[in-house]
GROMACS .gro file of C-alpha atoms in nm:
model
  306
    1UNK     CA    1   0.000   0.000   0.000
    2UNK     CA    2   0.280   0.247   0.075
    3UNK     CA    3   0.398   0.211  -0.285
    4UNK     CA    4   0.051   0.317  -0.404
    5UNK     CA    5   0.064   0.626  -0.181
    6UNK     CA    6   0.414   0.709  -0.307
    7UNK     CA    7   0.303   0.675  -0.668
    8UNK     CA    8   0.016   0.917  -0.604
    9UNK     CA    9   0.251   1.162  -0.430
   10UNK     CA   10   0.484   1.152  -0.730
   11UNK     CA   11   0.198   1.186  -0.977
   12UNK     CA   12   0.057   1.495  -0.805
   13UNK     CA   13   0.399   1.626  -0.700
   14UNK     CA   14   0.239   1.703  -0.367
   15UNK     CA   15   0.342   1.523  -0.045
   16UNK     CA   16   0.033   1.643   0.141
   17UNK     CA   17  -0.287   1.501   0.283
   18UNK     CA   18  -0.602   1.698   0.363
   19UNK     CA   19  -0.755   1.616   0.700
   20UNK     CA   20  -1.132   1.587   0.674
   21UNK     CA   21  -1.208   1.679   1.036
   22UNK     CA   22  -1.554   1.838   1.015
   23UNK     CA   23  -1.663   2.045   1.310
   24UNK     CA   24  -2.009   2.201   1.297
   25UNK     CA   25  -1.855   2.547   1.305
   26UNK     CA   26  -1.670   2.464   0.983
   27UNK     CA   27  -1.975   2.351   0.784
   28UNK     CA   28  -2.125   2.644   0.590
   29UNK     CA   29  -2.462   2.757   0.724
   30UNK     CA   30  -2.636   2.709   0.390
   31UNK     CA   31  -2.549   2.337   0.398
   32UNK     CA   32  -2.661   2.296   0.758
   33UNK     CA   33  -2.984   2.488   0.703
   34UNK     CA   34  -3.067   2.283   0.395
   35UNK     CA   35  -3.049   1.959   0.590
   36UNK     CA   36  -3.220   2.101   0.901
   37UNK     CA   37  -3.512   2.195   0.676
   38UNK     CA   38  -3.530   1.842   0.538
   39UNK     CA   39  -3.459   1.631   0.847
   40UNK     CA   40  -3.501   1.866   1.141
   41UNK     CA   41  -3.235   1.941   1.401
   42UNK     CA   42  -3.127   1.578   1.418
   43UNK     CA   43  -2.813   1.369   1.401
   44UNK     CA   44  -2.930   1.249   1.061
   45UNK     CA   45  -2.928   1.607   0.933
   46UNK     CA   46  -2.575   1.657   1.065
   47UNK     CA   47  -2.455   1.336   0.900
   48UNK     CA   48  -2.592   1.444   0.562
   49UNK     CA   49  -2.449   1.796   0.600
   50UNK     CA   50  -2.103   1.666   0.687
   51UNK     CA   51  -2.104   1.434   0.390
   52UNK     CA   52  -2.211   1.709   0.149
   53UNK     CA   53  -1.941   1.935   0.292
   54UNK     CA   54  -1.678   1.663   0.244
   55UNK     CA   55  -1.789   1.596  -0.112
   56UNK     CA   56  -1.748   1.964  -0.196
   57UNK     CA   57  -1.401   1.969  -0.042
   58UNK     CA   58  -1.287   1.658  -0.226
   59UNK     CA   59  -1.429   1.781  -0.557
   60UNK     CA   60  -1.231   2.102  -0.516
   61UNK     CA   61  -0.889   1.950  -0.433
   62UNK     CA   62  -0.879   1.588  -0.552
   63UNK     CA   63  -0.678   1.674  -0.864
   64UNK     CA   64  -0.412   1.840  -0.646
   65UNK     CA   65  -0.358   1.588  -0.365
   66UNK     CA   66  -0.282   1.217  -0.325
   67UNK     CA   67  -0.480   1.146  -0.008
   68UNK     CA   68  -0.734   1.252   0.252
   69UNK     CA   69  -0.736   1.179   0.626
   70UNK     CA   70  -1.079   1.170   0.793
   71UNK     CA   71  -1.054   1.182   1.173
   72UNK     CA   72  -1.310   0.932   1.298
   73UNK     CA   73  -1.385   1.106   1.630
   74UNK     CA   74  -1.529   1.402   1.441
   75UNK     CA   75  -1.784   1.161   1.296
   76UNK     CA   76  -1.839   0.937   1.601
   77UNK     CA   77  -1.955   1.236   1.806
   78UNK     CA   78  -2.270   1.234   1.591
   79UNK     CA   79  -2.343   0.869   1.654
   80UNK     CA   80  -2.447   0.624   1.384
   81UNK     CA   81  -2.536   0.899   1.132
   82UNK     CA   82  -2.185   1.036   1.179
   83UNK     CA   83  -2.031   0.697   1.113
   84UNK     CA   84  -2.246   0.657   0.804
   85UNK     CA   85  -2.105   0.990   0.684
   86UNK     CA   86  -1.755   0.860   0.758
   87UNK     CA   87  -1.810   0.544   0.555
   88UNK     CA   88  -1.964   0.738   0.265
   89UNK     CA   89  -1.670   0.980   0.278
   90UNK     CA   90  -1.425   0.690   0.244
   91UNK     CA   91  -1.619   0.554  -0.052
   92UNK     CA   92  -1.638   0.892  -0.225
   93UNK     CA   93  -1.266   0.952  -0.172
   94UNK     CA   94  -1.192   0.620  -0.343
   95UNK     CA   95  -1.420   0.715  -0.632
   96UNK     CA   96  -1.200   1.026  -0.677
   97UNK     CA   97  -0.884   0.815  -0.683
   98UNK     CA   98  -0.766   0.930  -0.340
   99UNK     CA   99  -0.579   0.721  -0.085
  100UNK     CA  100  -0.767   0.722   0.246
  101UNK     CA  101  -0.579   0.746   0.576
  102UNK     CA  102  -0.827   0.673   0.852
  103UNK     CA  103  -0.717   0.865   1.160
  104UNK     CA  104  -0.857   0.618   1.414
  105UNK     CA  105  -0.566   0.586   1.663
  106UNK     CA  106  -0.678   0.239   1.766
  107UNK     CA  107  -0.473   0.008   1.984
  108UNK     CA  108  -0.566  -0.280   2.209
  109UNK     CA  109  -0.457  -0.639   2.261
  110UNK     CA  110  -0.531  -0.981   2.121
  111UNK     CA  111  -0.865  -1.040   1.957
  112UNK     CA  112  -0.975  -0.680   2.019
  113UNK     CA  113  -0.684  -0.535   1.822
  114UNK     CA  114  -0.747  -0.790   1.549
  115UNK     CA  115  -1.110  -0.680   1.533
  116UNK     CA  116  -1.008  -0.315   1.496
  117UNK     CA  117  -0.761  -0.407   1.221
  118UNK     CA  118  -1.007  -0.624   1.032
  119UNK     CA  119  -1.289  -0.371   1.068
  120UNK     CA  120  -1.089  -0.080   0.930
  121UNK     CA  121  -0.829  -0.214   0.686
  122UNK     CA  122  -0.918  -0.582   0.660
  123UNK     CA  123  -1.183  -0.818   0.530
  124UNK     CA  124  -1.460  -1.007   0.708
  125UNK     CA  125  -1.619  -1.325   0.580
  126UNK     CA  126  -1.999  -1.333   0.585
  127UNK     CA  127  -2.119  -1.660   0.440
  128UNK     CA  128  -1.957  -1.688   0.099
  129UNK     CA  129  -1.884  -1.316   0.075
  130UNK     CA  130  -1.572  -1.120   0.168
  131UNK     CA  131  -1.654  -0.764   0.276
  132UNK     CA  132  -1.432  -0.470   0.373
  133UNK     CA  133  -1.627  -0.290   0.650
  134UNK     CA  134  -1.477   0.062   0.661
  135UNK     CA  135  -1.221   0.004   0.385
  136UNK     CA  136  -0.959   0.268   0.462
  137UNK     CA  137  -0.624   0.217   0.291
  138UNK     CA  138  -0.411   0.315   0.589
  139UNK     CA  139  -0.494   0.383   0.955
  140UNK     CA  140  -0.322   0.540   1.255
  141UNK     CA  141  -0.233   0.310   1.544
  142UNK     CA  142  -0.151   0.376   1.910
  143UNK     CA  143   0.149   0.159   2.010
  144UNK     CA  144   0.140   0.201   2.385
  145UNK     CA  145   0.008  -0.150   2.451
  146UNK     CA  146   0.317  -0.290   2.280
  147UNK     CA  147   0.351  -0.549   2.005
  148UNK     CA  148   0.028  -0.725   2.108
  149UNK     CA  149  -0.160  -0.416   1.992
  150UNK     CA  150   0.033  -0.350   1.671
  151UNK     CA  151   0.110  -0.694   1.525
  152UNK     CA  152  -0.255  -0.770   1.434
  153UNK     CA  153  -0.252  -0.454   1.220
  154UNK     CA  154   0.077  -0.559   1.057
  155UNK     CA  155  -0.075  -0.899   0.979
  156UNK     CA  156  -0.368  -0.732   0.804
  157UNK     CA  157  -0.130  -0.500   0.619
  158UNK     CA  158   0.032  -0.811   0.475
  159UNK     CA  159  -0.286  -1.005   0.401
  160UNK     CA  160  -0.484  -0.713   0.250
  161UNK     CA  161  -0.207  -0.484   0.116
  162UNK     CA  162  -0.283  -0.201   0.357
  163UNK     CA  163  -0.076   0.030   0.576
  164UNK     CA  164  -0.053   0.187   0.921
  165UNK     CA  165   0.102   0.497   1.076
  166UNK     CA  166   0.217   0.434   1.433
  167UNK     CA  167   0.216   0.724   1.681
  168UNK     CA  168   0.580   0.801   1.763
  169UNK     CA  169   0.605   1.172   1.850
  170UNK     CA  170   0.272   1.350   1.832
  171UNK     CA  171   0.221   1.721   1.765
  172UNK     CA  172   0.021   1.815   2.076
  173UNK     CA  173   0.189   2.033   2.345
  174UNK     CA  174   0.162   1.776   2.627
  175UNK     CA  175   0.302   1.485   2.425
  176UNK     CA  176   0.630   1.518   2.611
  177UNK     CA  177   0.469   1.421   2.941
  178UNK     CA  178   0.508   1.058   2.832
  179UNK     CA  179   0.682   1.047   2.497
  180UNK     CA  180   0.991   1.244   2.605
  181UNK     CA  181   1.053   1.048   2.926
  182UNK     CA  182   1.373   0.848   2.916
  183UNK     CA  183   1.436   0.483   2.979
  184UNK     CA  184   1.802   0.384   3.010
  185UNK     CA  185   1.888   0.726   2.869
  186UNK     CA  186   1.671   0.692   2.560
  187UNK     CA  187   1.350   0.892   2.509
  188UNK     CA  188   1.036   0.682   2.484
  189UNK     CA  189   0.964   0.816   2.134
  190UNK     CA  190   1.299   0.676   2.016
  191UNK     CA  191   1.219   0.339   2.173
  192UNK     CA  192   0.891   0.339   1.979
  193UNK     CA  193   1.081   0.434   1.662
  194UNK     CA  194   1.303   0.130   1.707
  195UNK     CA  195   0.991  -0.087   1.738
  196UNK     CA  196   0.848   0.073   1.422
  197UNK     CA  197   1.162  -0.040   1.237
  198UNK     CA  198   1.117  -0.389   1.376
  199UNK     CA  199   0.747  -0.412   1.285
  200UNK     CA  200   0.814  -0.247   0.949
  201UNK     CA  201   1.071  -0.504   0.847
  202UNK     CA  202   0.785  -0.755   0.836
  203UNK     CA  203   0.590  -0.552   0.580
  204UNK     CA  204   0.821  -0.395   0.323
  205UNK     CA  205   0.668  -0.264   0.001
  206UNK     CA  206   0.958  -0.156  -0.219
  207UNK     CA  207   1.196   0.094  -0.062
  208UNK     CA  208   0.958   0.178   0.223
  209UNK     CA  209   0.752  -0.017   0.473
  210UNK     CA  210   0.375  -0.036   0.508
  211UNK     CA  211   0.439   0.046   0.874
  212UNK     CA  212   0.481   0.422   0.894
  213UNK     CA  213   0.515   0.667   1.180
  214UNK     CA  214   0.339   0.983   1.303
  215UNK     CA  215   0.581   1.264   1.393
  216UNK     CA  216   0.452   1.617   1.454
  217UNK     CA  217   0.570   1.918   1.253
  218UNK     CA  218   0.577   2.108   1.582
  219UNK     CA  219   0.895   1.921   1.682
  220UNK     CA  220   1.130   1.969   1.383
  221UNK     CA  221   1.451   1.880   1.569
  222UNK     CA  222   1.302   1.551   1.680
  223UNK     CA  223   1.179   1.499   1.324
  224UNK     CA  224   1.536   1.518   1.196
  225UNK     CA  225   1.650   1.264   1.455
  226UNK     CA  226   1.362   1.027   1.389
  227UNK     CA  227   1.408   1.053   1.012
  228UNK     CA  228   1.760   0.915   1.060
  229UNK     CA  229   1.642   0.645   1.300
  230UNK     CA  230   1.368   0.526   1.061
  231UNK     CA  231   1.513   0.553   0.708
  232UNK     CA  232   1.266   0.306   0.553
  233UNK     CA  233   0.963   0.446   0.733
  234UNK     CA  234   0.715   0.687   0.578
  235UNK     CA  235   0.627   0.968   0.819
  236UNK     CA  236   0.282   1.122   0.851
  237UNK     CA  237   0.338   1.478   0.972
  238UNK     CA  238   0.050   1.651   1.153
  239UNK     CA  239   0.077   1.997   1.304
  240UNK     CA  240   0.117   2.202   0.984
  241UNK     CA  241  -0.072   2.529   0.961
  242UNK     CA  242  -0.318   2.584   1.246
  243UNK     CA  243  -0.090   2.413   1.500
  244UNK     CA  244   0.208   2.624   1.399
  245UNK     CA  245   0.416   2.410   1.165
  246UNK     CA  246   0.532   2.552   0.832
  247UNK     CA  247   0.729   2.439   0.529
  248UNK     CA  248   1.062   2.552   0.669
  249UNK     CA  249   1.010   2.321   0.969
  250UNK     CA  250   0.967   2.015   0.749
  251UNK     CA  251   1.290   1.976   0.554
  252UNK     CA  252   1.433   1.724   0.798
  253UNK     CA  253   1.130   1.496   0.771
  254UNK     CA  254   1.208   1.407   0.410
  255UNK     CA  255   1.478   1.179   0.276
  256UNK     CA  256   1.727   1.288   0.011
  257UNK     CA  257   1.503   1.136  -0.257
  258UNK     CA  258   1.237   1.395  -0.173
  259UNK     CA  259   1.016   1.119  -0.036
  260UNK     CA  260   0.961   0.975   0.310
  261UNK     CA  261   0.698   1.213   0.447
  262UNK     CA  262   0.342   1.326   0.385
  263UNK     CA  263   0.221   1.642   0.560
  264UNK     CA  264  -0.132   1.690   0.692
  265UNK     CA  265  -0.338   2.006   0.709
  266UNK     CA  266  -0.696   2.001   0.834
  267UNK     CA  267  -0.844   2.329   0.958
  268UNK     CA  268  -0.608   2.533   0.742
  269UNK     CA  269  -0.773   2.390   0.431
  270UNK     CA  270  -1.124   2.276   0.516
  271UNK     CA  271  -1.203   2.599   0.705
  272UNK     CA  272  -0.988   2.827   0.487
  273UNK     CA  273  -1.292   3.029   0.386
  274UNK     CA  274  -1.296   3.169   0.741
  275UNK     CA  275  -0.941   3.303   0.697
  276UNK     CA  276  -0.906   3.668   0.594
  277UNK     CA  277  -0.650   3.564   0.332
  278UNK     CA  278  -0.924   3.390   0.136
  279UNK     CA  279  -1.203   3.641   0.203
  280UNK     CA  280  -1.474   3.648  -0.062
  281UNK     CA  281  -1.427   3.286  -0.165
  282UNK     CA  282  -1.674   3.008  -0.090
  283UNK     CA  283  -1.550   2.713   0.113
  284UNK     CA  284  -1.454   2.510  -0.194
  285UNK     CA  285  -1.264   2.790  -0.364
  286UNK     CA  286  -1.084   2.876  -0.042
  287UNK     CA  287  -0.991   2.511   0.020
  288UNK     CA  288  -0.840   2.487  -0.325
  289UNK     CA  289  -0.646   2.812  -0.286
  290UNK     CA  290  -0.515   2.706   0.057
  291UNK     CA  291  -0.411   2.366  -0.082
  292UNK     CA  292  -0.217   2.530  -0.365
  293UNK     CA  293  -0.046   2.760  -0.113
  294UNK     CA  294   0.048   2.467   0.108
  295UNK     CA  295   0.190   2.266  -0.181
  296UNK     CA  296   0.401   2.563  -0.290
  297UNK     CA  297   0.526   2.623   0.066
  298UNK     CA  298   0.640   2.263   0.101
  299UNK     CA  299   0.792   2.240  -0.245
  300UNK     CA  300   0.998   2.555  -0.192
  301UNK     CA  301   1.078   2.554   0.180
  302UNK     CA  302   1.090   2.183   0.262
  303UNK     CA  303   1.202   2.025  -0.065
  304UNK     CA  304   1.402   2.313  -0.207
  305UNK     CA  305   1.224   2.318  -0.542
  306UNK     CA  306   1.253   2.623  -0.767
   0.00000   0.00000   0.00000
């Protein structure tokens, strides 16, 4: 699966992913009001509004980007209708030729972890049929239960040609409360990076592994260190834009081949129409303009392109 993502990155010349993290305050009022009029002030109305919003976003940027990253909590908060919107979003993204990174951050042990892996990136047998329940291409995984929680995902990566991004050094301010603590003189995030290499060796797909890592743009020095520690690992980089990361912070996340990282922006793109820079544009026009600006920033300041 990582080779498919890399091919799409090369094709679009854009190592970025748009995070589809819909908050109600981001959805334009005309979309919300349309669905309130049809279904009342209900969860079903919200689910339909979110899906319409996502469709508009994907229609506006799908020719520019290789992938989208829906964050499942933003859908789960609206119950079953929210999850229906999530599933429909995954399906529509695939219809647009986009790789889908499901930001689910799952992690458990034994049969529970297997169930998460199968449900999101695997296949279930129902009678004579094989069905992919959520059908994301890649998902995020929390490693803090150890190999018992991660290996079932690696097994599904191998059986179904899928991928995972393991949380190594996250972009949030308090991540250091646990991730920066040292054991035998080594920060926990480096210990996790070593495990990512170990798990990744079991699922190579060309020059890179299907087992990737999440490393926040808000910690560029650590990104440089982790890039060296995980040379065959693709890095998903959150924290660009609204959280403070910019193109100049990202150079160390990439390998010399210009590959090795894919950078996420969520609010900065999907709510760009609320930014003064894009005043006068509708949400789709603003999302496209913000995506073009992000691509240019990364090409020039992270990859050194002319």
